[in-house]
Amino acid sequence: MTTVNADQRRFEVLRAIVADYVSTNEPVGSKALVDRHNLGVSSATVRNDMATLEEEGLIAQPHTSAGRIPTDKGYRLFVDRLHEIKPLTGAERRAIQAFLDGALDLDDVMRRSVRLLAQLTQQVAVVQYPTLTRSTVRHVEVVPITPARLMLVLITDTGRVDQRMVDLGDVIGDDEVGRMRTVLNSAMAEKRLADASAAVAELPEQAPSELRDAMTRVCSVLIESLVEHPEERMVLGGTPNLTRNVTDFPNSLRQVLEALEEQVVVLKLLAAARDSRTVTVRIGMENEAEEMQTTSVVSTGYGSHGMVLGGMGVVGPTRMDYPGTMAAVRAVAAYVGEILAGR
């Protein structure tokens, strides 16, 4: 039984080191641990435990200090043994809801989510736009701008609105516009975007000869907007939060900031967030992109009715408040999923 207790006790020492280092940014010594935490054992035992934790690579001694700091491996063990993500307080949850409920449209939801996450966590927040490949077409509106020019408005079930202009090269009347609208909606409504695109491709051939030319132009513009990949779109917020903790990024803050500008790197980080039930934490060297290996990324998926629409998360130093950050990411993702489901 003693081995289990010794392991558990060492984990408590590790947890105390993580807590102190995250809050003070100072290496932690055994005396401070005994003074600050009710570990219930002598200083000598704590020193022995720290020696063992160091041998196991869970803590390390920065060369200029007598204290110890957690390593990536130490943070990993700490995060893996967080059985409960601490829930947000009622006031925090109400604040999130009130802030996001005020959003006017999808762009506003994305901007507000990113601002909120950056404020709650004091880190850099990233939110990916809903991936259109998983969306369905709710409605297509055809609006005559002039007798020879139409505006197409494509609305998806995630609240995304895409507007395109079509020059017809010929004049068509209101009746023809009405017929076109009916044909397009019956071909596309309630279909996934890829299926809608395939259905639209067949429409010009089926159109009556007097509409065929106009239909061909309209369909080619629609296919373009259906096949584009706006999952490459994301919103980033709170970048100045990184610069407040320059000491957390020895020699690499510029690299991290440059990597964040590279959307591809960040979208890869979020690609792991394909599940809205779990929060993924990648610590330090676990991040594939070399420039991100002094950071931790906490991410999750958001969506509705079991369908994940996109990812969101935060990027910060490995010295971060993991329980608080994980709770904030999970809560904001849940609300964004609810809002998009209700639109």
CSV table of C-alpha atoms in Angstrom, one decimal:
chain,number,residue,atom,x,y,z
A,1,MET,CA,0.0,0.0,0.0
A,2,THR,CA,2.9,2.4,0.8
A,3,THR,CA,4.0,2.6,-2.9
A,4,VAL,CA,0.5,3.9,-3.9
A,5,ASN,CA,0.7,6.4,-1.1
A,6,ALA,CA,4.2,7.5,-2.0
A,7,ASP,CA,3.1,8.0,-5.7
A,8,GLN,CA,0.1,9.9,-4.6
A,9,ARG,CA,2.1,12.0,-2.2
A,10,ARG,CA,4.7,12.8,-5.0
A,11,PHE,CA,1.8,13.8,-7.3
A,12,GLU,CA,0.5,16.2,-4.6
A,13,VAL,CA,4.0,17.7,-4.5
A,14,LEU,CA,4.0,18.0,-8.3
A,15,ARG,CA,0.5,19.6,-8.2
A,16,ALA,CA,1.7,22.1,-5.6
A,17,ILE,CA,4.8,23.0,-7.7
A,18,VAL,CA,2.5,23.5,-10.8
A,19,ALA,CA,0.1,25.7,-8.8
A,20,ASP,CA,2.9,27.9,-7.3
A,21,TYR,CA,4.8,28.2,-10.5
A,22,VAL,CA,1.8,29.1,-12.6
A,23,SER,CA,0.8,31.8,-10.1
A,24,THR,CA,4.2,33.3,-9.2
A,25,ASN,CA,6.4,32.5,-12.3
A,26,GLU,CA,9.2,31.8,-9.8
A,27,PRO,CA,10.9,28.4,-9.4
A,28,VAL,CA,9.6,26.7,-6.3
A,29,GLY,CA,11.7,25.5,-3.4
A,30,SER,CA,10.9,22.8,-0.9
A,31,LYS,CA,10.6,25.3,2.0
A,32,ALA,CA,8.0,27.3,0.2
A,33,LEU,CA,6.0,24.2,-0.6
A,34,VAL,CA,6.0,23.1,3.1
A,35,ASP,CA,5.1,26.7,4.2
A,36,ARG,CA,2.3,27.2,1.6
A,37,HIS,CA,0.7,23.8,1.2
A,38,ASN,CA,-0.6,21.5,3.8
A,39,LEU,CA,1.3,18.4,2.5
A,40,GLY,CA,1.4,16.8,5.9
A,41,VAL,CA,5.0,15.6,5.6
A,42,SER,CA,8.4,16.9,6.7
A,43,SER,CA,10.7,19.2,4.6
A,44,ALA,CA,13.1,16.2,4.2
A,45,THR,CA,10.4,14.1,2.7
A,46,VAL,CA,9.4,16.9,0.3
A,47,ARG,CA,13.0,17.2,-0.7
A,48,ASN,CA,13.2,13.5,-1.4
A,49,ASP,CA,10.0,13.6,-3.4
A,50,MET,CA,11.3,16.5,-5.4
A,51,ALA,CA,14.5,14.6,-6.2
A,52,THR,CA,12.4,11.6,-7.4
A,53,LEU,CA,10.2,13.9,-9.5
A,54,GLU,CA,13.3,15.4,-11.1
A,55,GLU,CA,14.8,11.9,-11.8
A,56,GLU,CA,11.5,11.1,-13.5
A,57,GLY,CA,11.8,14.2,-15.7
A,58,LEU,CA,8.6,15.8,-14.2
A,59,ILE,CA,10.3,18.8,-12.8
A,60,ALA,CA,13.6,20.6,-13.6
A,61,GLN,CA,16.0,23.0,-12.1
A,62,PRO,CA,16.6,26.2,-14.0
A,63,HIS,CA,20.4,26.8,-13.9
A,64,THR,CA,20.2,30.0,-12.0
A,65,SER,CA,17.9,28.9,-9.2
A,66,ALA,CA,17.6,26.6,-6.2
A,67,GLY,CA,13.9,26.0,-7.0
A,68,ARG,CA,12.3,23.7,-9.5
A,69,ILE,CA,9.8,24.2,-12.3
A,70,PRO,CA,7.5,21.7,-14.0
A,71,THR,CA,8.6,20.2,-17.3
A,72,ASP,CA,6.3,19.5,-20.3
A,73,LYS,CA,6.1,16.0,-19.0
A,74,GLY,CA,5.1,17.2,-15.5
A,75,TYR,CA,2.4,19.4,-16.9
A,76,ARG,CA,1.2,16.4,-19.0
A,77,LEU,CA,0.8,14.2,-15.9
A,78,PHE,CA,-0.9,17.1,-14.1
A,79,VAL,CA,-3.4,17.6,-16.9
A,80,ASP,CA,-4.0,13.8,-17.4
A,81,ARG,CA,-5.0,13.5,-13.7
A,82,LEU,CA,-7.4,16.4,-13.7
A,83,HIS,CA,-10.4,14.3,-13.3
A,84,GLU,CA,-12.7,17.2,-13.0
A,85,ILE,CA,-12.5,20.4,-15.0
A,86,LYS,CA,-13.4,23.1,-12.5
A,87,PRO,CA,-16.8,24.4,-13.6
A,88,LEU,CA,-17.2,28.1,-14.2
A,89,THR,CA,-19.2,30.1,-11.6
A,90,GLY,CA,-22.8,30.9,-12.3
A,91,ALA,CA,-21.9,34.6,-12.8
A,92,GLU,CA,-19.2,33.7,-15.4
A,93,ARG,CA,-21.7,31.5,-17.3
A,94,ARG,CA,-24.3,34.2,-17.3
A,95,ALA,CA,-21.8,36.7,-18.6
A,96,ILE,CA,-20.8,34.4,-21.4
A,97,GLN,CA,-24.4,33.8,-22.3
A,98,ALA,CA,-25.4,37.5,-22.2
A,99,PHE,CA,-22.3,38.5,-24.3
A,100,LEU,CA,-22.9,35.9,-27.0
A,101,ASP,CA,-26.7,36.2,-27.1
A,102,GLY,CA,-26.2,39.8,-28.3
A,103,ALA,CA,-24.5,38.6,-31.5
A,104,LEU,CA,-26.2,39.8,-34.7
A,105,ASP,CA,-24.9,37.2,-37.2
A,106,LEU,CA,-22.4,34.5,-37.7
A,107,ASP,CA,-19.4,36.9,-38.1
A,108,ASP,CA,-20.5,38.6,-34.9
A,109,VAL,CA,-20.7,35.3,-33.1
A,110,MET,CA,-17.2,34.4,-34.2
A,111,ARG,CA,-15.7,37.8,-33.2
A,112,ARG,CA,-17.4,37.8,-29.8
A,113,SER,CA,-16.4,34.3,-29.0
A,114,VAL,CA,-12.8,35.1,-29.7
A,115,ARG,CA,-12.8,38.2,-27.6
A,116,LEU,CA,-14.5,36.4,-24.8
A,117,LEU,CA,-12.1,33.5,-24.8
A,118,ALA,CA,-9.1,35.8,-24.8
A,119,GLN,CA,-10.5,37.8,-21.9
A,120,LEU,CA,-11.5,34.7,-19.8
A,121,THR,CA,-8.2,33.0,-20.2
A,122,GLN,CA,-5.8,35.9,-20.8
A,123,GLN,CA,-4.3,34.0,-23.7
A,124,VAL,CA,-4.5,34.1,-27.5
A,125,ALA,CA,-7.9,32.8,-28.7
A,126,VAL,CA,-8.6,31.1,-32.0
A,127,VAL,CA,-12.0,30.3,-33.5
A,128,GLN,CA,-12.5,28.5,-36.8
A,129,TYR,CA,-15.5,29.4,-38.9
A,130,PRO,CA,-18.1,26.5,-39.3
A,131,THR,CA,-16.8,24.2,-42.0
A,132,LEU,CA,-19.2,24.4,-44.9
A,133,THR,CA,-18.6,20.8,-46.0
A,134,ARG,CA,-20.8,19.8,-43.0
A,135,SER,CA,-23.5,22.4,-43.6
A,136,THR,CA,-26.7,22.0,-45.5
A,137,VAL,CA,-28.4,24.6,-47.8
A,138,ARG,CA,-31.4,26.3,-46.1
A,139,HIS,CA,-32.5,28.5,-48.9
A,140,VAL,CA,-31.3,30.3,-52.1
A,141,GLU,CA,-32.7,33.7,-52.9
A,142,VAL,CA,-32.5,35.2,-56.4
A,143,VAL,CA,-32.8,39.0,-56.5
A,144,PRO,CA,-32.9,40.9,-59.7
A,145,ILE,CA,-30.6,43.9,-59.5
A,146,THR,CA,-31.1,45.0,-63.1
A,147,PRO,CA,-32.9,43.1,-65.9
A,148,ALA,CA,-29.5,41.6,-66.9
A,149,ARG,CA,-27.9,41.2,-63.4
A,150,LEU,CA,-28.9,39.0,-60.5
A,151,MET,CA,-27.7,38.7,-56.9
A,152,LEU,CA,-27.7,35.2,-55.5
A,153,VAL,CA,-27.9,34.7,-51.7
A,154,LEU,CA,-27.1,31.3,-50.4
A,155,ILE,CA,-28.1,30.7,-46.7
A,156,THR,CA,-26.9,27.6,-44.9
A,157,ASP,CA,-28.2,25.9,-41.7
A,158,THR,CA,-25.2,27.3,-39.7
A,159,GLY,CA,-26.4,30.8,-40.4
A,160,ARG,CA,-23.7,31.5,-43.0
A,161,VAL,CA,-24.8,33.9,-45.8
A,162,ASP,CA,-22.9,34.0,-49.1
A,163,GLN,CA,-23.8,36.6,-51.7
A,164,ARG,CA,-22.7,36.6,-55.3
A,165,MET,CA,-23.5,38.7,-58.4
A,166,VAL,CA,-24.2,37.1,-61.8
A,167,ASP,CA,-24.1,39.1,-65.1
A,168,LEU,CA,-26.5,37.3,-67.4
A,169,GLY,CA,-25.4,38.8,-70.7
A,170,ASP,CA,-29.1,38.9,-71.5
A,171,VAL,CA,-32.3,40.4,-70.1
A,172,ILE,CA,-34.8,38.2,-68.2
A,173,GLY,CA,-38.2,39.0,-66.7
A,174,ASP,CA,-39.6,38.6,-63.2
A,175,ASP,CA,-41.4,35.4,-64.2
A,176,GLU,CA,-38.2,33.7,-65.3
A,177,VAL,CA,-36.5,34.9,-62.1
A,178,GLY,CA,-39.3,33.3,-60.1
A,179,ARG,CA,-39.0,30.0,-62.1
A,180,MET,CA,-35.3,30.0,-61.6
A,181,ARG,CA,-35.7,30.5,-57.8
A,182,THR,CA,-38.1,27.6,-57.5
A,183,VAL,CA,-35.9,25.3,-59.6
A,184,LEU,CA,-32.8,26.1,-57.6
A,185,ASN,CA,-34.5,25.7,-54.2
A,186,SER,CA,-36.1,22.4,-55.1
A,187,ALA,CA,-32.7,21.1,-56.3
A,188,MET,CA,-30.6,22.4,-53.3
A,189,ALA,CA,-32.7,22.9,-50.2
A,190,GLU,CA,-31.8,20.6,-47.2
A,191,LYS,CA,-28.9,19.1,-49.1
A,192,ARG,CA,-25.3,18.9,-47.9
A,193,LEU,CA,-23.2,21.4,-49.9
A,194,ALA,CA,-21.3,18.8,-51.9
A,195,ASP,CA,-24.6,17.1,-52.9
A,196,ALA,CA,-26.2,20.5,-53.7
A,197,SER,CA,-23.3,21.3,-55.9
A,198,ALA,CA,-23.8,18.0,-57.9
A,199,ALA,CA,-27.5,18.7,-58.2
A,200,VAL,CA,-26.9,22.2,-59.5
A,201,ALA,CA,-24.5,21.0,-62.1
A,202,GLU,CA,-27.3,19.1,-63.8
A,203,LEU,CA,-29.8,22.0,-63.9
A,204,PRO,CA,-28.7,23.8,-67.1
A,205,GLU,CA,-29.4,20.7,-69.3
A,206,GLN,CA,-32.9,20.4,-67.8
A,207,ALA,CA,-33.7,24.1,-68.2
A,208,PRO,CA,-36.1,25.2,-71.0
A,209,SER,CA,-34.1,26.6,-73.9
A,210,GLU,CA,-35.0,30.2,-73.3
A,211,LEU,CA,-33.6,29.9,-69.7
A,212,ARG,CA,-30.6,27.7,-70.5
A,213,ASP,CA,-28.0,30.4,-70.9
A,214,ALA,CA,-29.0,32.3,-67.8
A,215,MET,CA,-29.2,29.1,-65.8
A,216,THR,CA,-25.7,28.0,-66.9
A,217,ARG,CA,-24.2,31.3,-65.6
A,218,VAL,CA,-26.1,31.2,-62.4
A,219,CYS,CA,-25.2,27.6,-61.7
A,220,SER,CA,-21.5,28.1,-62.4
A,221,VAL,CA,-21.4,30.9,-59.9
A,222,LEU,CA,-23.3,28.8,-57.3
A,223,ILE,CA,-21.0,25.9,-57.8
A,224,GLU,CA,-18.0,28.1,-57.1
A,225,SER,CA,-19.5,29.3,-53.8
A,226,LEU,CA,-20.5,25.8,-52.8
A,227,VAL,CA,-17.1,24.2,-53.6
A,228,GLU,CA,-14.9,26.9,-52.0
A,229,HIS,CA,-13.4,26.0,-48.7
A,230,PRO,CA,-14.2,28.6,-46.1
A,231,GLU,CA,-13.0,26.3,-43.4
A,232,GLU,CA,-9.7,28.1,-44.0
A,233,ARG,CA,-11.3,31.1,-42.3
A,234,MET,CA,-10.6,31.7,-38.6
A,235,VAL,CA,-10.6,34.6,-36.2
A,236,LEU,CA,-7.7,35.3,-33.8
A,237,GLY,CA,-7.9,37.5,-30.7
A,238,GLY,CA,-5.8,38.5,-27.7
A,239,THR,CA,-2.4,38.4,-29.3
A,240,PRO,CA,-1.1,41.1,-26.9
A,241,ASN,CA,-1.7,38.6,-24.0
A,242,LEU,CA,1.3,36.7,-25.2
A,243,THR,CA,3.6,39.7,-25.0
A,244,ARG,CA,2.7,40.2,-21.3
A,245,ASN,CA,4.6,37.0,-20.5
A,246,VAL,CA,7.8,37.5,-22.5
A,247,THR,CA,9.8,35.5,-19.9
A,248,ASP,CA,7.7,32.4,-20.8
A,249,PHE,CA,9.1,32.4,-24.3
A,250,PRO,CA,12.8,32.6,-24.1
A,251,ASN,CA,14.1,33.4,-27.6
A,252,SER,CA,10.9,32.4,-29.3
A,253,LEU,CA,8.1,34.9,-28.8
A,254,ARG,CA,8.6,36.3,-32.3
A,255,GLN,CA,8.5,32.7,-33.8
A,256,VAL,CA,5.2,32.0,-31.9
A,257,LEU,CA,3.6,35.3,-33.2
A,258,GLU,CA,4.7,34.6,-36.7
A,259,ALA,CA,3.3,31.0,-36.5
A,260,LEU,CA,0.0,32.4,-35.3
A,261,GLU,CA,-0.1,34.6,-38.4
A,262,GLU,CA,0.3,31.5,-40.5
A,263,GLN,CA,-3.3,30.3,-40.5
A,264,VAL,CA,-2.4,26.9,-41.7
A,265,VAL,CA,-0.4,26.2,-38.5
A,266,VAL,CA,-3.3,27.2,-36.3
A,267,LEU,CA,-5.9,25.4,-38.3
A,268,LYS,CA,-3.8,22.2,-38.0
A,269,LEU,CA,-3.8,22.7,-34.2
A,270,LEU,CA,-7.6,23.0,-34.3
A,271,ALA,CA,-8.0,20.0,-36.6
A,272,ALA,CA,-7.4,17.8,-33.6
A,273,ALA,CA,-10.5,19.3,-32.0
A,274,ARG,CA,-12.9,17.1,-33.8
A,275,ASP,CA,-15.0,16.3,-30.8
A,276,SER,CA,-17.2,18.7,-28.9
A,277,ARG,CA,-17.3,16.4,-25.8
A,278,THR,CA,-13.6,16.5,-25.0
A,279,VAL,CA,-11.1,19.2,-24.5
A,280,THR,CA,-7.7,18.4,-26.0
A,281,VAL,CA,-4.5,19.8,-24.4
A,282,ARG,CA,-1.2,19.7,-26.3
A,283,ILE,CA,1.8,20.7,-24.2
A,284,GLY,CA,5.1,22.0,-25.5
A,285,MET,CA,6.9,19.4,-27.6
A,286,GLU,CA,3.6,17.6,-28.3
A,287,ASN,CA,2.8,20.4,-30.9
A,288,GLU,CA,4.0,19.3,-34.3
A,289,ALA,CA,4.8,22.8,-35.5
A,290,GLU,CA,8.3,23.5,-34.2
A,291,GLU,CA,7.5,27.2,-33.7
A,292,MET,CA,4.7,26.2,-31.3
A,293,GLN,CA,6.8,24.0,-29.0
A,294,THR,CA,7.1,26.5,-26.2
A,295,THR,CA,3.3,26.8,-26.1
A,296,SER,CA,0.4,24.8,-24.9
A,297,VAL,CA,-2.8,24.6,-27.0
A,298,VAL,CA,-6.1,23.9,-25.3
A,299,SER,CA,-8.9,23.2,-27.9
A,300,THR,CA,-12.2,21.6,-28.5
A,301,GLY,CA,-14.9,21.3,-31.2
A,302,TYR,CA,-18.1,23.2,-31.2
A,303,GLY,CA,-21.4,22.2,-32.9
A,304,SER,CA,-24.9,21.1,-32.4
A,305,HIS,CA,-26.9,17.9,-32.4
A,306,GLY,CA,-23.8,15.7,-32.4
A,307,MET,CA,-22.3,17.4,-35.4
A,308,VAL,CA,-19.0,19.3,-35.0
A,309,LEU,CA,-18.9,22.5,-37.1
A,310,GLY,CA,-15.5,23.8,-36.3
A,311,GLY,CA,-12.8,24.1,-33.6
A,312,MET,CA,-11.8,26.7,-31.1
A,313,GLY,CA,-9.2,27.0,-28.5
A,314,VAL,CA,-6.4,29.1,-26.9
A,315,VAL,CA,-2.7,29.2,-27.3
A,316,GLY,CA,-0.5,30.3,-24.4
A,317,PRO,CA,2.7,29.5,-22.5
A,318,THR,CA,3.1,26.0,-21.0
A,319,ARG,CA,2.9,27.8,-17.7
A,320,MET,CA,-0.9,28.3,-17.8
A,321,ASP,CA,-3.8,27.7,-15.5
A,322,TYR,CA,-4.9,24.5,-17.2
A,323,PRO,CA,-8.1,23.8,-15.2
A,324,GLY,CA,-9.4,27.4,-15.7
A,325,THR,CA,-8.5,27.5,-19.3
A,326,MET,CA,-10.0,24.1,-20.1
A,327,ALA,CA,-13.3,25.2,-18.4
A,328,ALA,CA,-13.5,28.4,-20.3
A,329,VAL,CA,-12.8,26.8,-23.7
A,330,ARG,CA,-15.4,24.1,-23.0
A,331,ALA,CA,-18.1,26.6,-21.8
A,332,VAL,CA,-17.7,29.1,-24.7
A,333,ALA,CA,-17.7,26.2,-27.2
A,334,ALA,CA,-21.0,24.9,-25.7
A,335,TYR,CA,-22.7,28.3,-26.0
A,336,VAL,CA,-21.5,28.8,-29.5
A,337,GLY,CA,-22.9,25.4,-30.5
A,338,GLU,CA,-26.2,26.3,-28.9
A,339,ILE,CA,-26.4,29.7,-30.6
A,340,LEU,CA,-25.7,28.2,-34.1
A,341,ALA,CA,-28.3,25.4,-33.4
A,342,GLY,CA,-30.9,28.0,-32.6
A,343,ARG,CA,-30.4,30.2,-35.7
